Amino acid sequence: MESCCITLLAPHGLHTRPAALMVALARQFQADIQVRCDGLQANAKSLFALQKLPLVSGASIEVCAQGDDARQAIGALHQWLEQFNDGQH
């Protein structure tokens, strides 16, 4: 299993539009990808599931992936989240 942790820095957190972009990225991989936040877990390939997490500014999240392309998925999602924190999404 591969994973990464990151703190959301955007003032509005990971709201619907960027969450949809993250879901689209996650769906490019075959790996099972989960997002954990505040004791809750959701499928990263489901916008509906992600919206149930408290993905607010300052939240620490863990992204975990398991499967053949898990390492590539975590690399891509970690890079995407860093760019999101830098205001590039």
mmCIF file of C-alpha atoms in Angstrom:
data_model
loop_
_atom_site.group_PDB
_atom_site.id
_atom_site.type_symbol
_atom_site.label_atom_id
_atom_site.label_comp_id
_atom_site.label_asym_id
_atom_site.label_seq_id
_atom_site.Cartn_x
_atom_site.Cartn_y
_atom_site.Cartn_z
ATOM 1 C CA MET A 1 0.000 0.000 0.000
ATOM 2 C CA GLU A 2 1.234 3.465 -0.883
ATOM 3 C CA SER A 3 0.156 6.605 0.917
ATOM 4 C CA CYS A 4 0.839 10.283 1.389
ATOM 5 C CA CYS A 5 -0.306 12.868 3.907
ATOM 6 C CA ILE A 6 -0.934 16.523 3.277
ATOM 7 C CA THR A 7 -2.630 19.451 5.009
ATOM 8 C CA LEU A 8 -5.170 21.371 2.954
ATOM 9 C CA LEU A 9 -4.161 25.024 2.831
ATOM 10 C CA ALA A 10 -6.700 26.555 0.450
ATOM 11 C CA PRO A 11 -9.017 28.970 2.300
ATOM 12 C CA HIS A 12 -12.162 27.184 1.117
ATOM 13 C CA GLY A 13 -10.781 23.660 1.512
ATOM 14 C CA LEU A 14 -11.327 21.013 -1.121
ATOM 15 C CA HIS A 15 -14.759 22.133 -2.295
ATOM 16 C CA THR A 16 -16.803 20.635 -5.131
ATOM 17 C CA ARG A 17 -14.925 21.910 -8.198
ATOM 18 C CA PRO A 18 -11.406 20.868 -7.132
ATOM 19 C CA ALA A 19 -12.785 17.674 -5.593
ATOM 20 C CA ALA A 20 -14.268 16.796 -9.001
ATOM 21 C CA LEU A 21 -10.850 17.374 -10.582
ATOM 22 C CA MET A 22 -9.245 15.117 -7.981
ATOM 23 C CA VAL A 23 -11.830 12.413 -8.668
ATOM 24 C CA ALA A 24 -11.109 12.650 -12.410
ATOM 25 C CA LEU A 25 -7.397 12.212 -11.718
ATOM 26 C CA ALA A 26 -7.984 9.269 -9.350
ATOM 27 C CA ARG A 27 -10.142 7.542 -11.960
ATOM 28 C CA GLN A 28 -7.171 7.430 -14.343
ATOM 29 C CA PHE A 29 -5.643 4.696 -12.177
ATOM 30 C CA GLN A 30 -6.674 1.100 -11.603
ATOM 31 C CA ALA A 31 -5.603 1.156 -7.937
ATOM 32 C CA ASP A 32 -8.125 1.311 -5.123
ATOM 33 C CA ILE A 33 -7.651 4.835 -3.757
ATOM 34 C CA GLN A 34 -9.031 6.026 -0.435
ATOM 35 C CA VAL A 35 -8.933 9.418 1.275
ATOM 36 C CA ARG A 36 -8.884 9.560 5.076
ATOM 37 C CA CYS A 37 -9.707 12.652 7.079
ATOM 38 C CA ASP A 38 -10.707 13.158 10.697
ATOM 39 C CA GLY A 39 -11.344 9.450 11.276
ATOM 40 C CA LEU A 40 -13.480 9.086 8.147
ATOM 41 C CA GLN A 41 -12.624 7.369 4.867
ATOM 42 C CA ALA A 42 -13.958 7.750 1.328
ATOM 43 C CA ASN A 43 -13.335 6.355 -2.134
ATOM 44 C CA ALA A 44 -11.238 8.944 -4.013
ATOM 45 C CA LYS A 45 -13.009 8.014 -7.255
ATOM 46 C CA SER A 46 -16.417 9.127 -5.933
ATOM 47 C CA LEU A 47 -17.291 12.818 -5.688
ATOM 48 C CA PHE A 48 -20.321 11.952 -3.579
ATOM 49 C CA ALA A 49 -18.114 10.043 -1.122
ATOM 50 C CA LEU A 50 -15.461 12.773 -0.965
ATOM 51 C CA GLN A 51 -18.059 15.412 -0.191
ATOM 52 C CA LYS A 52 -18.924 13.544 3.012
ATOM 53 C CA LEU A 53 -15.416 14.208 4.382
ATOM 54 C CA PRO A 54 -14.576 17.416 6.282
ATOM 55 C CA LEU A 55 -12.079 18.597 3.643
ATOM 56 C CA VAL A 56 -11.826 22.112 5.059
ATOM 57 C CA SER A 57 -8.831 24.412 5.188
ATOM 58 C CA GLY A 58 -6.332 23.113 7.720
ATOM 59 C CA ALA A 59 -7.565 19.521 7.508
ATOM 60 C CA SER A 60 -4.899 16.835 7.396
ATOM 61 C CA ILE A 61 -5.709 14.151 4.876
ATOM 62 C CA GLU A 62 -4.122 10.840 4.015
ATOM 63 C CA VAL A 63 -4.429 9.377 0.536
ATOM 64 C CA CYS A 64 -3.867 5.618 0.328
ATOM 65 C CA ALA A 65 -3.697 3.453 -2.778
ATOM 66 C CA GLN A 66 -3.455 -0.269 -3.270
ATOM 67 C CA GLY A 67 -2.981 -2.037 -6.585
ATOM 68 C CA ASP A 68 -0.650 -2.372 -9.544
ATOM 69 C CA ASP A 69 -0.340 1.369 -10.211
ATOM 70 C CA ALA A 70 -0.655 2.523 -6.586
ATOM 71 C CA ARG A 71 2.754 4.224 -6.547
ATOM 72 C CA GLN A 72 1.975 6.217 -9.685
ATOM 73 C CA ALA A 73 -1.470 7.132 -8.347
ATOM 74 C CA ILE A 74 -0.089 8.422 -5.056
ATOM 75 C CA GLY A 75 2.632 10.357 -6.875
ATOM 76 C CA ALA A 76 0.124 12.012 -9.177
ATOM 77 C CA LEU A 77 -2.394 12.776 -6.430
ATOM 78 C CA HIS A 78 0.269 14.120 -4.056
ATOM 79 C CA GLN A 79 1.594 16.406 -6.794
ATOM 80 C CA TRP A 80 -1.956 17.520 -7.618
ATOM 81 C CA LEU A 81 -2.693 18.298 -3.940
ATOM 82 C CA GLU A 82 0.527 20.304 -3.616
ATOM 83 C CA GLN A 83 -0.459 22.320 -6.682
ATOM 84 C CA PHE A 84 -3.939 22.755 -5.202
ATOM 85 C CA ASN A 85 -2.360 24.152 -2.028
ATOM 86 C CA ASP A 86 -0.352 26.545 -4.191
ATOM 87 C CA GLY A 87 -3.579 27.814 -5.787
ATOM 88 C CA GLN A 88 -2.967 26.226 -9.165
ATOM 89 C CA HIS A 89 -6.376 24.490 -9.361
#
